[in-house]
XYZ file of C-alpha atoms in Angstrom:
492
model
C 0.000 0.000 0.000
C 1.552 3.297 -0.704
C 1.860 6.394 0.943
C -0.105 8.365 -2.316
C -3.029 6.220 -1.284
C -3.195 7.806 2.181
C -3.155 11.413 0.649
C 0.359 12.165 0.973
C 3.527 11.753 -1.000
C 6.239 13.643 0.692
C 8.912 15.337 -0.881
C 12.227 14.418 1.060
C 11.103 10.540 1.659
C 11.794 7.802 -0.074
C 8.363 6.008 -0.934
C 6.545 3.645 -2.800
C 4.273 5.953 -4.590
C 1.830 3.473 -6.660
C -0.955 6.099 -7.484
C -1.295 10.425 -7.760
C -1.565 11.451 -4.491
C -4.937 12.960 -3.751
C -5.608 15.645 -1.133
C -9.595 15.474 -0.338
C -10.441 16.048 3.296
C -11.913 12.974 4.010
C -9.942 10.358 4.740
C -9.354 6.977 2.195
C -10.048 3.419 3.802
C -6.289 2.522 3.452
C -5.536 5.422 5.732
C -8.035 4.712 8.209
C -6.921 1.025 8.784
C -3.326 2.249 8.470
C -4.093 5.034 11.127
C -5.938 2.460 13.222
C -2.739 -0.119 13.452
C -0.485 2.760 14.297
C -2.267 3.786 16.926
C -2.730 0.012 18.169
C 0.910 -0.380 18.440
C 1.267 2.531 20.330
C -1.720 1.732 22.609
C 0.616 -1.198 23.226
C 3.260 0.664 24.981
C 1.372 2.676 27.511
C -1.302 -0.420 28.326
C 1.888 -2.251 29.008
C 3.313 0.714 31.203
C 0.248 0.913 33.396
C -1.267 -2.452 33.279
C 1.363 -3.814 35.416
C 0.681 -1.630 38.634
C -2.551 -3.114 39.376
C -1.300 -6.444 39.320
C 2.166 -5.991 41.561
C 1.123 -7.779 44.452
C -0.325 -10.597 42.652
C 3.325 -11.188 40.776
C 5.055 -11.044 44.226
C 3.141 -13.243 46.070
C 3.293 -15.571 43.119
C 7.119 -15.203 42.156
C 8.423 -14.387 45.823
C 9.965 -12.056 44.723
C 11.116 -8.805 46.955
C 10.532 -5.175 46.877
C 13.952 -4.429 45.013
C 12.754 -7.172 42.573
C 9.505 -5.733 42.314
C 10.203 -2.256 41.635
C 12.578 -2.854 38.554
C 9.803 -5.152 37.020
C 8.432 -1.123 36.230
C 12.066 0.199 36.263
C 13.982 -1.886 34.063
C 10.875 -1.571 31.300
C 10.741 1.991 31.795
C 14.975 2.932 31.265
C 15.072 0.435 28.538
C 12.752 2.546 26.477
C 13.925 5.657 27.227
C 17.947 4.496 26.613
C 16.558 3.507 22.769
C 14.095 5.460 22.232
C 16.494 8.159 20.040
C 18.782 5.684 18.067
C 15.340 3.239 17.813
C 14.035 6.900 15.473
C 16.912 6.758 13.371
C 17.273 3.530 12.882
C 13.633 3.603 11.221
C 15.415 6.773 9.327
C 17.917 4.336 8.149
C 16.376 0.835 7.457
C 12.449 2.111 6.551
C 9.964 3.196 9.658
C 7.592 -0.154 8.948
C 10.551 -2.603 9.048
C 11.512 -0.916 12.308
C 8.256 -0.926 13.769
C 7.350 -4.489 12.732
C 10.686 -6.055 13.857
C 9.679 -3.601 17.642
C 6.261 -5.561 17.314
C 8.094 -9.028 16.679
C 10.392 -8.040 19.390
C 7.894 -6.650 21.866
C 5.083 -9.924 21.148
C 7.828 -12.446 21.866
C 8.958 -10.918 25.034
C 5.644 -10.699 26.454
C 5.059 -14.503 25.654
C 8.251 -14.726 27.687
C 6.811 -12.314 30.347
C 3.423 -14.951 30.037
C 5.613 -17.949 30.359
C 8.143 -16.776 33.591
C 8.531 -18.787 36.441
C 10.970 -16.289 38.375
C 11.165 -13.015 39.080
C 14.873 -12.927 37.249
C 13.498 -14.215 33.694
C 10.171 -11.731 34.250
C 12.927 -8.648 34.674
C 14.705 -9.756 31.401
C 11.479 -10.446 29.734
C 10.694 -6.602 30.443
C 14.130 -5.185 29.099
C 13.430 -7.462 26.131
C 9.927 -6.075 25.846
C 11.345 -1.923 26.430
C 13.662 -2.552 23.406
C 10.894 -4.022 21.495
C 9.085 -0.503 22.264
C 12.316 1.835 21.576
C 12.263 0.317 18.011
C 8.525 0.621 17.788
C 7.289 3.776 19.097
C 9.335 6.184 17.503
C 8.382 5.077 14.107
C 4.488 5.500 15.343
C 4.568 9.571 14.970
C 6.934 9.501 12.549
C 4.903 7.844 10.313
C 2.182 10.115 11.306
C 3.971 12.753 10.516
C 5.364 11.666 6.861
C 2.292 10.447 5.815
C -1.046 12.439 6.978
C -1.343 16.161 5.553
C -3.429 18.898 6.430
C -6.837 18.432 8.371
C -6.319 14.823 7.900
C -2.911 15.029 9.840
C -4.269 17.392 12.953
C -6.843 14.872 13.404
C -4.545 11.873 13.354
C -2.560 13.754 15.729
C -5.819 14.573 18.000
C -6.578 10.662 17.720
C -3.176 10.036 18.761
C -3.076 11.867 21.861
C -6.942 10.284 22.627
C -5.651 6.801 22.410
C -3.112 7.987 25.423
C -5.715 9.142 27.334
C -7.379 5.980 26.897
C -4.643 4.002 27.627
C -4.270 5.664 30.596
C -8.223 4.655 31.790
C -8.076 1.250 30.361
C -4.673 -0.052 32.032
C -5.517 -0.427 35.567
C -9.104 -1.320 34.962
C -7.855 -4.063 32.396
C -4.788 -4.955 35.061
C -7.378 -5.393 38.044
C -10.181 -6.964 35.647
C -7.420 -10.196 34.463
C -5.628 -10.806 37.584
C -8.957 -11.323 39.759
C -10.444 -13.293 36.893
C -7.839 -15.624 37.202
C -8.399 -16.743 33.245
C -7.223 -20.330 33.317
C -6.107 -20.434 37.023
C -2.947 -18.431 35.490
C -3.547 -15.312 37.574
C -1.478 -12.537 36.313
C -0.143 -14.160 33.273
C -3.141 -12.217 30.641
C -1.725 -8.856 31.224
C 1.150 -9.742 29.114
C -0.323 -12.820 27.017
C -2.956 -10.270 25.617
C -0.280 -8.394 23.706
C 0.613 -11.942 21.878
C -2.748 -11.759 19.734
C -2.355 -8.483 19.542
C 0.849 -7.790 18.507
C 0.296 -11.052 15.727
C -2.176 -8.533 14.409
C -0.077 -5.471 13.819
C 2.318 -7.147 12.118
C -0.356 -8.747 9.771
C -2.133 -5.218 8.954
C 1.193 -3.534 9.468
C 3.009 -5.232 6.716
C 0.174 -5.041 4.255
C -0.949 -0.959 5.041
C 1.467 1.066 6.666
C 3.503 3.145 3.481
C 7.061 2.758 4.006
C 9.784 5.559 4.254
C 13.187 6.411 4.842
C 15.291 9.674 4.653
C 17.081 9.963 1.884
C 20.134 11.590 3.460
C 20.259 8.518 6.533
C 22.776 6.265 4.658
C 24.293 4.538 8.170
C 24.292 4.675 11.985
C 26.509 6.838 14.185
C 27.348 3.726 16.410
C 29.885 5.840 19.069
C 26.542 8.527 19.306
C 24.213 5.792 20.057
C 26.342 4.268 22.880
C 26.824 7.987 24.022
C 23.328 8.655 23.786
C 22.885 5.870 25.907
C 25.224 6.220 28.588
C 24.015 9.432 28.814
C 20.477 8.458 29.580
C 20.951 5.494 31.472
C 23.568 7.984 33.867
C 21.000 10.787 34.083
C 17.767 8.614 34.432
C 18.671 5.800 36.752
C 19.900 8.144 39.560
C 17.079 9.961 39.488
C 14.793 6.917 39.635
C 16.769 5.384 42.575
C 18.029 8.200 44.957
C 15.281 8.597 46.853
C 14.788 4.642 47.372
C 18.328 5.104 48.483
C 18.337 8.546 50.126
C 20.312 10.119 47.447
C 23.403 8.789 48.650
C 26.676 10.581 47.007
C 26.856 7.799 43.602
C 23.971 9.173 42.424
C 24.977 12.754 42.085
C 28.220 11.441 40.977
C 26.505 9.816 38.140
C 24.552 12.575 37.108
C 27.624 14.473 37.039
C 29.057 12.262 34.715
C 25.899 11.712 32.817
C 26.055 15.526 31.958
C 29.913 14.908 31.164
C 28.376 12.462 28.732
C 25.997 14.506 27.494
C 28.177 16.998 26.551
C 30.625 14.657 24.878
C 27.674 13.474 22.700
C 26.773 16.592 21.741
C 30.053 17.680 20.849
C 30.602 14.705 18.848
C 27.168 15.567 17.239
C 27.957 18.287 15.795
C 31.287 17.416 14.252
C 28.869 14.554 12.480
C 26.604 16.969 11.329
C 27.243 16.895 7.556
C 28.172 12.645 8.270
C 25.366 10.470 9.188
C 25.015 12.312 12.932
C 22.655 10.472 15.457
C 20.324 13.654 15.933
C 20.264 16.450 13.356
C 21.181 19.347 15.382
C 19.624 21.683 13.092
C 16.554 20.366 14.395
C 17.046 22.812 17.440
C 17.430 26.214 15.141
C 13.682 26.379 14.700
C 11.642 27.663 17.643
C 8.998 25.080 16.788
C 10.597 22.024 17.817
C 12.638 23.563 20.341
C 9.463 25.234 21.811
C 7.554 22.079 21.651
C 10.395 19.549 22.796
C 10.450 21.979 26.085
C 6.790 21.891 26.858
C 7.042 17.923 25.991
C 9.353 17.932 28.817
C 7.879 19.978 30.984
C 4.661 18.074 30.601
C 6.603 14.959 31.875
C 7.603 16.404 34.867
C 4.054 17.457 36.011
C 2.821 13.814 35.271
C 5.778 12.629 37.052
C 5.577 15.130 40.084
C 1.589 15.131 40.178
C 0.193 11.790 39.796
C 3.157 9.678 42.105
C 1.935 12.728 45.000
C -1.406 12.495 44.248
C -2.200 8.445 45.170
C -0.374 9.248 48.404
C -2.864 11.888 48.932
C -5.946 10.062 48.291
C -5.080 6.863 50.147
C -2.799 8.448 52.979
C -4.525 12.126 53.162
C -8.211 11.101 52.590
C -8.064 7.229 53.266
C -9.780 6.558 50.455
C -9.250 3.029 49.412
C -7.518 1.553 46.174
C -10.547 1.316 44.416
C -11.772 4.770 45.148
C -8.603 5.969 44.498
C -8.471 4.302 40.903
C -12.052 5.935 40.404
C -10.482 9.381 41.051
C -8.126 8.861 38.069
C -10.678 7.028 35.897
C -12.363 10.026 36.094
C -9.209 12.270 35.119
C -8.884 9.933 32.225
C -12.178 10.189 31.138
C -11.943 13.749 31.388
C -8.654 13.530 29.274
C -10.001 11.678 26.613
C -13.139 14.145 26.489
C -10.795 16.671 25.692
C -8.363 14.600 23.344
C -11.390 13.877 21.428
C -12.082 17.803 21.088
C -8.886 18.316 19.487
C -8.756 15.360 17.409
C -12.158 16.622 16.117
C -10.830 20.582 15.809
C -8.374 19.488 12.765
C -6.072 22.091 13.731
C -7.882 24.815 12.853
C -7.108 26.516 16.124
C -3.155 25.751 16.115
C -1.239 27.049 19.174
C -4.891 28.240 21.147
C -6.165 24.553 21.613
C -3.577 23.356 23.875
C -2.780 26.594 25.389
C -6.481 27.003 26.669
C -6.249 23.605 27.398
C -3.059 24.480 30.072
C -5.209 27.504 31.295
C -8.317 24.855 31.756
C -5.871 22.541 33.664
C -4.233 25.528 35.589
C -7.476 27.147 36.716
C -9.129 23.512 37.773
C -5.750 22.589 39.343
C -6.203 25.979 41.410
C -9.756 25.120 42.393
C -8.587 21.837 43.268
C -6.274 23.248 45.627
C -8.955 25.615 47.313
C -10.869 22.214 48.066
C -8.531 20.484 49.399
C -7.279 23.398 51.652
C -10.516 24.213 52.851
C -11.997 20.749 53.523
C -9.317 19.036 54.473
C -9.880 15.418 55.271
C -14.118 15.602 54.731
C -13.204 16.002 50.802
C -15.008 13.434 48.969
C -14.967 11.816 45.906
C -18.103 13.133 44.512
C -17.137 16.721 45.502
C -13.565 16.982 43.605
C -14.963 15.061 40.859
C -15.992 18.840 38.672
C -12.298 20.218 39.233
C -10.872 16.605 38.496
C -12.561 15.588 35.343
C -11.445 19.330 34.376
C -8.203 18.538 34.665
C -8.103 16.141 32.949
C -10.211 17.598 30.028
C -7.567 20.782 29.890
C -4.536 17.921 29.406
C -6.276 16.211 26.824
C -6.106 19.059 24.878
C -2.648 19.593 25.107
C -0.990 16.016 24.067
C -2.135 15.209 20.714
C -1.786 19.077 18.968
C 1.345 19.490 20.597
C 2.972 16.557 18.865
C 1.391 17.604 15.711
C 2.799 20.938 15.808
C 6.677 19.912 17.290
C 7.260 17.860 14.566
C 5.229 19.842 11.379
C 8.303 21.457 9.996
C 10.857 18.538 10.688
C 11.964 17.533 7.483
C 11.162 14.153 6.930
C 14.096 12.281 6.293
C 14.782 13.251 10.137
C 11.164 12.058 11.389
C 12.574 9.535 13.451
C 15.287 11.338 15.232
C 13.045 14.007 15.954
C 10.213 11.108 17.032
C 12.848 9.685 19.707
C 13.610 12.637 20.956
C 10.308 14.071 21.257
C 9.464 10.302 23.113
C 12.652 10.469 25.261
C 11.772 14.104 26.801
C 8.760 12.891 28.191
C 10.723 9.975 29.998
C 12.960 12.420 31.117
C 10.579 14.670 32.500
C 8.901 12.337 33.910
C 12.254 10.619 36.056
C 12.654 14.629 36.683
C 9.124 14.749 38.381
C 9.635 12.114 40.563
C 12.922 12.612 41.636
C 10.894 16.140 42.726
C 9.059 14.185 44.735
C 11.906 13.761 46.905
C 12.202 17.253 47.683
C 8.601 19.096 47.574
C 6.574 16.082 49.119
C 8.278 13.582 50.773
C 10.784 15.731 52.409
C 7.558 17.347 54.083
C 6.125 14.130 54.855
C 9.181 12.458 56.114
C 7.468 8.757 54.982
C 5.183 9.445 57.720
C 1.625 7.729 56.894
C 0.022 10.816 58.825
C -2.737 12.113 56.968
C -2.390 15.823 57.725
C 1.230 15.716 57.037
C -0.279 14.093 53.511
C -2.779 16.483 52.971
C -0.299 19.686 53.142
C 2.586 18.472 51.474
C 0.106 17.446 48.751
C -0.934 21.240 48.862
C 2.422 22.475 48.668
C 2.914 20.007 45.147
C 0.271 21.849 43.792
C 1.947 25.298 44.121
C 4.660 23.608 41.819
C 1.816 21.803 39.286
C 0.777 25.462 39.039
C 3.891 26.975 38.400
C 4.736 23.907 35.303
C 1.431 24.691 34.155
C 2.077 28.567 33.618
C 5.396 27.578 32.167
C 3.883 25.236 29.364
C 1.412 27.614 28.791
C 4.266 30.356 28.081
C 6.369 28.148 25.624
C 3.576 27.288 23.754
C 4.037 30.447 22.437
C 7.079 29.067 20.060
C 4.267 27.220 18.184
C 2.579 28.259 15.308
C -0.106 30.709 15.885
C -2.146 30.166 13.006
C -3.219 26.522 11.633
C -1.730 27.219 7.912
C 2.173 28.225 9.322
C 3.349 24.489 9.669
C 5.454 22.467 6.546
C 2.777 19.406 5.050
């Protein structure tokens, strides 16, 4: 199936252009079912993320296996993905975005087979490294393909759709977590949550390989192998401190290594740019328009308030209101639902209204985050769930606005032989905001709290959070301003 049959044919890609391209609004059956398996694979990756959590206890008490052991089932999934998500981009640059992304699928179905099959808690770690690089080859090559093949109205709202299926993601994993490890399909307890993507993995690859257009960039010829492994050690030495100090109390490795991870950084950099006319890793140039920079920023930013804001806000509900689990998971069911309501507004809007969507989206998130504060300061422990539920849902509706136009406008003047370095890095600065958010944690809530399960102590550290939520909020809302302000200034 070629790329002309979706309504596209771009101009630096290399193709497989069968037919004229045509450029009607409505969308062609070939790019629907294309648009449908993209989005598939990447409802893959957060599912898997989040589908996990519910079922934690139900893996220890069946492996034995101990909080360390426990925590890096998340961890280990979570670094891998970030440490390939950038050379994962390129390498779809490279070798063509569906190979990539089908040989991610292959990589990602087989390790959760593995994941299905485990009998320890050692070959259910690997099995979730195996499954993050699986997703580092995968993911990137979602929005690049988005972004080389969609144009105009048809794009925004493949973008809108794209940031929808997070939000749905985000309501479906713990429901779908919780709903297969009580049912116990099979007597094999927790085993579904990662047998499910077997089936469904079988099935990207099927309409995968027959729909998704191929494309590579003409001027990626080979890989910059010494600014992948820098790329890497620069990740894995910034991001695994700042997931571990505070299990550790930040003892002084951990700010050595993010010293040297910086060191590293730098190094890569510098070696980018003598690369930049050979093959580099990431296209620097990338960086000289305000766009991408602009957008990358916020992208990052928005990491860290998901990382700072929802880790604070479970201890809040459970420790500060003693709500129970499953009151607590109906709290941020009803974020999500509120997130999707508004991810379905700007998947609908086309990107007509450019840079105002998601910016009045961060004021609607600011504003309800505000209110939300005033509850919870003046009520104190007699909130209740039915009572935050208007300044919650709002929340989440102002988000949901922000996700899907804000990837669509980053990457619209990329050119597109570098839509999957740009991809990976867009992918890899929500990781890092998000390690960024909770290593926050550390200092703005649990500092306050001192692990004490007192609920006052919960309730006005919680507060305090929200005076930095706020403050990211107002930031995003501010950089936004590097994106286009009308819906005609982006590069189809």
């Amino acid at each position: 199936m070629s790329s002309s049959a979706l309504g596209n044919e771009p101009q630096h890609t290399t193709q497989h252009p069968d037919h004229p391209a045509p450029h009607h609004p409505k969308m062609a059956l070939a790019a629907r079912i294309t648009l449908v398996v993209l989005l598939v694979a990447e409802l893959m990756d957060i599912l898997d993320q989040s589908i996990v959590l519910t079922a934690l206890p139900a893996i220890q008490e069946s492996t034995g296996a101990g909080p360390a052991a426990v925590q890096w089932l998340t961890a280990a999934y979570s670094l891998m993905v970030a440490v390939g998500l950038i050379t994962g981009g390129r390498l779809g640059d490279i070798y063509g975005r569906r190979r990539i992304l089908l040989m991610g699928t292959a990589v990602f179905t087989m390790a959760s087979l593995l994941c299905g099959l485990a009998t320890g808690t050692g070959l259910l770690i690997a099995a979730r490294v195996l499954q993050g690089a699986g997703v580092a080859l995968m993911i990137p090559q979602v929005l690049a393909t988005l972004h080389v093949t969609f144009v105009g109205e048809n794009r925004s709202k493949a973008f809108g759709l794209y940031g929808a299926v997070l939000s749905l993601a985000n309501v479906l994993g713990p429901v779908l977590g919780g709903l297969l490890t009580e049912a116990d399909l099979f007597g094999l307890s927790w085993r579904p949550i990662f047998l499910i993507n077997v089936p469904v993995g079988l099935a990207v690859l099927l309409f995968g390989n027959k729909f998704i257009p191929d494309s590579t960039g003409q001027r990626a010829d080979r890989l910059d192998l010494t600014g992948m492994l820098l790329s890497a050690l620069a990740v894995v030495l910034t991001l695994f401190p700042l997931t571990e100090g505070h299990t550790h109390h930040w003892p002084l490795w951990c700010f050595a290594m993010l010293a040297t991870g910086l060191l590293a950084l730098g190094v890569f950099l510098h070696h980018q740019r003598r690369k930049q006319h050979n093959a580099p890793l990431v296209a620097l140039s990338l960086f000289r328009g305000r766009q991408f920079s602009g957008g990358l920023s916020t992208q990052l930013m928005l990491g860290l308030l998901c990382g700072l804001f929802f880790m604070t806000w479970t201890l809040y509900l459970q420790r500060g209101l003693g709500l129970t689990p499953f009151h607590a998971a109906l709290a941020f069911v009803l974020l999500s639902l509120g997130e999707l309501a508004g991810a379905t507004i700007a998947a609908k809007s086309g990107g007509r209204f450019a840079r105002r969507l998601p910016q009045a989206g961060t004021l609607v998130a600011l504003v309800s985050m505000a209110s939300y504060g005033l509850q919870a300061q003046m009520f104190q422990a007699k909130l209740t769930l039915v009572a935050m539920a208007a300044p919650v849902a709002l929340i989440g509706f102002g988000l949901g606005m922000v996700g899907g136009p804000l990837a669509d406008m980053s990457l619209a003047r990329v050119p597109h032989e570098d839509a999957g370095s740009a991809s990976g890095l867009f992918n890899t600065a929500m990781h890092l905001g998000i390690a960024l958010g909770t290593a926050l944690t550390a200092l703005v809530f649990f500092a306050a709290t001192d692990g004490s399960s007192d609920a006052g102590l919960n309730r006005d550290a919680f507060i305090s959070v929200l005076w930095w939520v706020g403050g990211i909020l107002a930031l995003m809302w501010a950089l936004m301003f590097c994106l286009p302000k009308q819906a005609n200034s982006r590069a189809d």
